[in-house]
């Protein structure tokens, strides 16, 4: 069974600085999808970025980028030029394309605090 | 696009009553919808997966008779918490998966805060 691990329960970053949130996963599959979601205090789940495992190029969305290391089964999220609005819980998620159900396996989350 | 509406956003009711939560995909057809429960400061816990026109698949440890799920159409799934008790108080979130688009992410509703007195 697949598992997702987020080893940092909480992280802090100074406004305008860069922070990296870690995520590792365990799977025997070669093809899969990875996602980062942001959950602010409003508790909405907001998609930040996604990565297909067959793509070697790291995904980037504006200030958000990932470092996808397939062999190491690592999928870290880098937030550049951190803003106060980035403060939230961040969840890493894995999805197998083969399960037939599209269901996610979530990590336990990392709470990001942004210091003014 | 890909908007999921969840209603109600907050409900308070007395112990012993049943509560229905609706999850609608507004601008796409969702063959699969998911129901999650989230305790404070914890991750999302998948309760069940519902497919349109068939019975829901419940995760281990989730009581089927307590949490009734109906996915009657490609745009609507409902979760009914039957005979709710204070321990059922929690934050419930639904999500929907677009039909035939396995490479697309789940789209989440805004959640329902359920408080049982």
mmCIF file of C-alpha atoms in Angstrom:
data_model
loop_
_atom_site.group_PDB
_atom_site.id
_atom_site.type_symbol
_atom_site.label_atom_id
_atom_site.label_comp_id
_atom_site.label_asym_id
_atom_site.label_seq_id
_atom_site.Cartn_x
_atom_site.Cartn_y
_atom_site.Cartn_z
ATOM 1 C CA UNK A 1 0.000 0.000 0.000
ATOM 2 C CA UNK A 2 1.143 3.494 -0.732
ATOM 3 C CA UNK A 3 2.035 5.892 2.073
ATOM 4 C CA UNK A 4 2.794 9.605 2.169
ATOM 5 C CA UNK A 5 4.990 11.190 4.836
ATOM 6 C CA UNK A 6 5.322 14.847 5.723
ATOM 7 C CA UNK A 7 7.983 14.974 8.403
ATOM 8 C CA UNK A 8 7.648 18.652 9.265
ATOM 9 C CA UNK A 9 4.556 19.329 11.410
ATOM 10 C CA UNK A 10 5.309 23.047 11.388
ATOM 11 C CA UNK A 11 7.557 25.439 9.506
ATOM 12 C CA UNK A 12 8.167 29.180 9.747
ATOM 13 C CA UNK A 13 9.458 31.562 7.113
ATOM 14 C CA UNK A 14 10.138 35.252 7.044
ATOM 15 C CA UNK A 15 8.079 37.267 4.619
ATOM 16 C CA UNK A 16 9.793 37.500 1.192
ATOM 17 C CA UNK A 17 12.053 34.558 1.994
ATOM 18 C CA UNK A 18 11.998 31.039 0.539
ATOM 19 C CA UNK A 19 10.822 27.898 2.292
ATOM 20 C CA UNK A 20 10.776 24.240 1.306
ATOM 21 C CA UNK A 21 8.222 21.746 2.571
ATOM 22 C CA UNK A 22 9.162 18.097 2.349
ATOM 23 C CA UNK A 23 7.093 15.127 1.264
ATOM 24 C CA UNK A 24 8.173 11.552 0.724
ATOM 25 C CA UNK A 25 6.082 8.633 -0.401
ATOM 26 C CA UNK A 26 6.311 4.921 -0.773
ATOM 27 C CA UNK A 27 4.986 3.073 -3.804
ATOM 28 C CA UNK A 28 5.820 0.209 -6.094
ATOM 29 C CA UNK A 29 4.092 1.848 -9.047
ATOM 30 C CA UNK A 30 5.973 3.586 -11.814
ATOM 31 C CA UNK A 31 3.198 5.895 -12.907
ATOM 32 C CA UNK A 32 1.225 8.092 -10.527
ATOM 33 C CA UNK A 33 0.257 11.671 -9.721
ATOM 34 C CA UNK A 34 1.404 13.907 -6.909
ATOM 35 C CA UNK A 35 -0.293 17.031 -5.603
ATOM 36 C CA UNK A 36 0.222 19.813 -3.100
ATOM 37 C CA UNK A 37 -2.870 21.351 -1.552
ATOM 38 C CA UNK A 38 -3.103 24.426 0.634
ATOM 39 C CA UNK A 39 -5.711 24.715 3.386
ATOM 40 C CA UNK A 40 -5.937 28.230 4.874
ATOM 41 C CA UNK A 41 -7.888 28.967 8.071
ATOM 42 C CA UNK A 42 -11.075 29.084 5.978
ATOM 43 C CA UNK A 43 -10.451 25.333 5.493
ATOM 44 C CA UNK A 44 -10.921 25.440 1.733
ATOM 45 C CA UNK A 45 -8.715 22.924 -0.066
ATOM 46 C CA UNK A 46 -6.816 24.791 -2.768
ATOM 47 C CA UNK A 47 -4.724 23.014 -5.371
ATOM 48 C CA UNK A 48 -1.238 24.509 -5.416
ATOM 49 C CA UNK A 49 0.610 22.342 -7.886
ATOM 50 C CA UNK A 50 0.640 18.870 -9.394
ATOM 51 C CA UNK A 51 3.184 16.554 -10.957
ATOM 52 C CA UNK A 52 2.836 13.536 -13.198
ATOM 53 C CA UNK A 53 5.441 10.925 -12.367
ATOM 54 C CA UNK A 54 6.277 10.249 -16.011
ATOM 55 C CA UNK A 55 7.347 13.859 -16.475
ATOM 56 C CA UNK A 56 10.941 14.522 -15.517
ATOM 57 C CA UNK A 57 10.549 18.266 -15.555
ATOM 58 C CA UNK A 58 9.608 19.789 -12.219
ATOM 59 C CA UNK A 59 6.248 21.541 -12.149
ATOM 60 C CA UNK A 60 6.152 25.300 -11.519
ATOM 61 C CA UNK A 61 3.256 27.647 -10.780
ATOM 62 C CA UNK A 62 4.402 31.220 -10.268
ATOM 63 C CA UNK A 63 6.119 31.354 -6.843
ATOM 64 C CA UNK A 64 5.515 27.651 -6.226
ATOM 65 C CA UNK A 65 7.751 24.931 -7.605
ATOM 66 C CA UNK A 66 8.475 21.327 -6.789
ATOM 67 C CA UNK A 67 11.622 19.259 -6.589
ATOM 68 C CA UNK A 68 10.488 15.857 -7.791
ATOM 69 C CA UNK A 69 13.044 13.121 -7.222
ATOM 70 C CA UNK A 70 11.415 9.939 -8.477
ATOM 71 C CA UNK A 71 14.176 7.543 -7.494
ATOM 72 C CA UNK A 72 14.240 8.967 -3.980
ATOM 73 C CA UNK A 73 10.427 9.130 -3.879
ATOM 74 C CA UNK A 74 10.574 12.719 -2.776
ATOM 75 C CA UNK A 75 8.269 15.581 -3.759
ATOM 76 C CA UNK A 76 9.149 18.810 -1.967
ATOM 77 C CA UNK A 77 7.400 22.139 -2.420
ATOM 78 C CA UNK A 78 9.370 25.353 -2.639
ATOM 79 C CA UNK A 79 7.648 28.647 -1.982
ATOM 80 C CA UNK A 80 9.611 31.685 -3.114
ATOM 81 C CA UNK A 81 9.053 35.274 -2.008
ATOM 82 C CA UNK A 82 6.754 34.102 0.788
ATOM 83 C CA UNK A 83 3.700 36.213 1.468
ATOM 84 C CA UNK A 84 1.471 36.509 4.518
ATOM 85 C CA UNK A 85 -1.308 34.871 2.522
ATOM 86 C CA UNK A 86 0.800 31.730 2.155
ATOM 87 C CA UNK A 87 0.237 30.916 5.828
ATOM 88 C CA UNK A 88 -1.792 27.693 5.850
ATOM 89 C CA UNK A 89 -1.704 23.951 6.241
ATOM 90 C CA UNK A 90 -0.076 22.250 3.265
ATOM 91 C CA UNK A 91 -0.932 18.689 2.350
ATOM 92 C CA UNK A 92 0.937 16.435 -0.024
ATOM 93 C CA UNK A 93 -1.186 13.822 -1.830
ATOM 94 C CA UNK A 94 -0.512 10.757 -3.950
ATOM 95 C CA UNK A 95 -2.864 9.248 -6.461
ATOM 96 C CA UNK A 96 -2.518 6.060 -8.416
ATOM 97 C CA UNK A 97 -3.947 6.035 -11.927
ATOM 98 C CA UNK A 98 -4.471 2.314 -11.635
ATOM 99 C CA UNK A 99 -6.763 2.124 -8.644
ATOM 100 C CA UNK A 100 -9.853 2.880 -10.690
ATOM 101 C CA UNK A 101 -11.139 5.116 -7.917
ATOM 102 C CA UNK A 102 -8.955 8.222 -8.226
ATOM 103 C CA UNK A 103 -8.685 8.402 -4.473
ATOM 104 C CA UNK A 104 -5.921 10.355 -2.759
ATOM 105 C CA UNK A 105 -3.529 9.302 -0.076
ATOM 106 C CA UNK A 106 -2.763 12.380 2.004
ATOM 107 C CA UNK A 107 0.184 13.184 4.202
ATOM 108 C CA UNK A 108 -0.339 14.495 7.717
ATOM 109 C CA UNK A 109 0.281 18.083 6.691
ATOM 110 C CA UNK A 110 2.720 20.888 7.456
ATOM 111 C CA UNK A 111 1.571 24.102 9.078
ATOM 112 C CA UNK A 112 3.371 27.055 7.525
ATOM 113 C CA UNK A 113 3.685 30.292 9.444
ATOM 114 C CA UNK A 114 4.802 33.432 7.662
ATOM 115 C CA UNK A 115 6.458 36.050 9.856
ATOM 116 C CA UNK A 116 6.125 39.719 8.998
ATOM 117 C CA UNK B 1 -14.452 26.009 -14.023
ATOM 118 C CA UNK B 2 -14.652 22.832 -11.904
ATOM 119 C CA UNK B 3 -16.684 24.264 -9.051
ATOM 120 C CA UNK B 4 -17.987 22.065 -6.261
ATOM 121 C CA UNK B 5 -20.690 23.420 -3.996
ATOM 122 C CA UNK B 6 -21.205 21.948 -0.553
ATOM 123 C CA UNK B 7 -24.223 22.772 1.585
ATOM 124 C CA UNK B 8 -24.745 23.608 4.375
ATOM 125 C CA UNK B 9 -21.488 25.223 5.432
ATOM 126 C CA UNK B 10 -22.362 25.025 9.125
ATOM 127 C CA UNK B 11 -25.040 23.106 10.962
ATOM 128 C CA UNK B 12 -25.863 22.783 14.644
ATOM 129 C CA UNK B 13 -28.402 20.224 15.746
ATOM 130 C CA UNK B 14 -29.544 18.207 18.715
ATOM 131 C CA UNK B 15 -28.262 14.765 19.516
ATOM 132 C CA UNK B 16 -30.339 12.030 17.906
ATOM 133 C CA UNK B 17 -31.298 13.926 14.763
ATOM 134 C CA UNK B 18 -30.164 13.119 11.243
ATOM 135 C CA UNK B 19 -28.263 15.623 9.152
ATOM 136 C CA UNK B 20 -27.915 15.672 5.381
ATOM 137 C CA UNK B 21 -24.989 17.315 3.607
ATOM 138 C CA UNK B 22 -25.098 17.933 -0.141
ATOM 139 C CA UNK B 23 -22.215 18.026 -2.572
ATOM 140 C CA UNK B 24 -22.831 19.324 -6.090
ATOM 141 C CA UNK B 25 -20.557 19.666 -9.073
ATOM 142 C CA UNK B 26 -21.818 22.835 -10.736
ATOM 143 C CA UNK B 27 -20.111 22.879 -14.108
ATOM 144 C CA UNK B 28 -18.928 19.349 -14.751
ATOM 145 C CA UNK B 29 -20.092 15.774 -14.435
ATOM 146 C CA UNK B 30 -18.591 13.822 -11.582
ATOM 147 C CA UNK B 31 -18.680 10.060 -11.841
ATOM 148 C CA UNK B 32 -16.864 9.792 -8.557
ATOM 149 C CA UNK B 33 -17.245 11.816 -5.388
ATOM 150 C CA UNK B 34 -15.383 11.486 -2.139
ATOM 151 C CA UNK B 35 -16.353 12.223 1.454
ATOM 152 C CA UNK B 36 -13.738 13.170 4.010
ATOM 153 C CA UNK B 37 -13.751 13.904 7.687
ATOM 154 C CA UNK B 38 -11.223 16.235 9.253
ATOM 155 C CA UNK B 39 -10.504 16.620 12.943
ATOM 156 C CA UNK B 40 -8.846 19.826 14.195
ATOM 157 C CA UNK B 41 -5.213 20.154 13.142
ATOM 158 C CA UNK B 42 -5.269 16.804 11.388
ATOM 159 C CA UNK B 43 -5.252 15.611 7.828
ATOM 160 C CA UNK B 44 -8.264 14.630 5.762
ATOM 161 C CA UNK B 45 -9.524 11.135 6.444
ATOM 162 C CA UNK B 46 -11.308 9.477 3.552
ATOM 163 C CA UNK B 47 -14.647 8.069 4.676
ATOM 164 C CA UNK B 48 -16.051 6.740 1.433
ATOM 165 C CA UNK B 49 -15.965 6.872 -2.327
ATOM 166 C CA UNK B 50 -19.245 7.188 -4.151
ATOM 167 C CA UNK B 51 -19.895 6.397 -7.785
ATOM 168 C CA UNK B 52 -22.978 7.563 -9.589
ATOM 169 C CA UNK B 53 -25.676 4.916 -9.631
ATOM 170 C CA UNK B 54 -23.913 2.411 -7.416
ATOM 171 C CA UNK B 55 -23.302 1.768 -3.749
ATOM 172 C CA UNK B 56 -20.589 3.719 -2.004
ATOM 173 C CA UNK B 57 -17.329 2.081 -1.022
ATOM 174 C CA UNK B 58 -16.560 2.761 2.627
ATOM 175 C CA UNK B 59 -13.111 2.861 4.176
ATOM 176 C CA UNK B 60 -12.287 0.475 6.956
ATOM 177 C CA UNK B 61 -13.745 1.525 10.280
ATOM 178 C CA UNK B 62 -16.432 3.796 8.844
ATOM 179 C CA UNK B 63 -19.948 2.785 9.842
ATOM 180 C CA UNK B 64 -22.107 2.398 6.749
ATOM 181 C CA UNK B 65 -25.355 2.656 8.698
ATOM 182 C CA UNK B 66 -24.202 5.809 10.456
ATOM 183 C CA UNK B 67 -22.957 7.630 7.370
ATOM 184 C CA UNK B 68 -25.349 7.052 4.479
ATOM 185 C CA UNK B 69 -24.084 8.126 1.094
ATOM 186 C CA UNK B 70 -26.201 8.524 -2.016
ATOM 187 C CA UNK B 71 -24.854 9.474 -5.436
ATOM 188 C CA UNK B 72 -28.049 9.672 -7.443
ATOM 189 C CA UNK B 73 -26.810 11.753 -10.360
ATOM 190 C CA UNK B 74 -23.588 12.859 -12.043
ATOM 191 C CA UNK B 75 -23.752 16.166 -10.216
ATOM 192 C CA UNK B 76 -25.028 15.337 -6.728
ATOM 193 C CA UNK B 77 -23.890 13.221 -3.814
ATOM 194 C CA UNK B 78 -25.314 13.385 -0.310
ATOM 195 C CA UNK B 79 -23.981 12.318 3.065
ATOM 196 C CA UNK B 80 -26.507 11.712 5.809
ATOM 197 C CA UNK B 81 -25.273 11.401 9.360
ATOM 198 C CA UNK B 82 -27.977 9.352 11.020
ATOM 199 C CA UNK B 83 -28.872 9.656 14.691
ATOM 200 C CA UNK B 84 -26.005 12.068 15.184
ATOM 201 C CA UNK B 85 -24.233 12.274 18.534
ATOM 202 C CA UNK B 86 -21.636 14.713 19.870
ATOM 203 C CA UNK B 87 -18.786 12.446 18.773
ATOM 204 C CA UNK B 88 -19.933 12.919 15.183
ATOM 205 C CA UNK B 89 -19.139 16.623 15.443
ATOM 206 C CA UNK B 90 -16.439 17.365 12.915
ATOM 207 C CA UNK B 91 -15.593 19.067 9.643
ATOM 208 C CA UNK B 92 -16.807 17.138 6.607
ATOM 209 C CA UNK B 93 -15.470 17.843 3.102
ATOM 210 C CA UNK B 94 -16.543 16.453 -0.225
ATOM 211 C CA UNK B 95 -14.655 16.374 -3.486
ATOM 212 C CA UNK B 96 -15.509 15.397 -7.027
ATOM 213 C CA UNK B 97 -13.606 13.829 -9.883
ATOM 214 C CA UNK B 98 -14.365 14.763 -13.487
ATOM 215 C CA UNK B 99 -15.743 12.004 -15.641
ATOM 216 C CA UNK B 100 -13.135 10.338 -17.828
ATOM 217 C CA UNK B 101 -10.280 12.579 -16.728
ATOM 218 C CA UNK B 102 -7.988 10.466 -14.629
ATOM 219 C CA UNK B 103 -5.163 12.973 -14.900
ATOM 220 C CA UNK B 104 -7.211 15.773 -13.367
ATOM 221 C CA UNK B 105 -7.223 16.625 -9.647
ATOM 222 C CA UNK B 106 -10.115 16.245 -7.286
ATOM 223 C CA UNK B 107 -12.125 19.431 -6.841
ATOM 224 C CA UNK B 108 -13.138 20.168 -3.274
ATOM 225 C CA UNK B 109 -16.199 21.732 -1.713
ATOM 226 C CA UNK B 110 -15.775 24.321 1.025
ATOM 227 C CA UNK B 111 -16.699 21.865 3.766
ATOM 228 C CA UNK B 112 -19.416 21.557 6.391
ATOM 229 C CA UNK B 113 -18.855 22.219 10.058
ATOM 230 C CA UNK B 114 -21.164 19.888 11.984
ATOM 231 C CA UNK B 115 -21.822 20.505 15.661
ATOM 232 C CA UNK B 116 -24.019 18.110 17.628
ATOM 233 C CA UNK B 117 -25.284 19.356 20.969
#
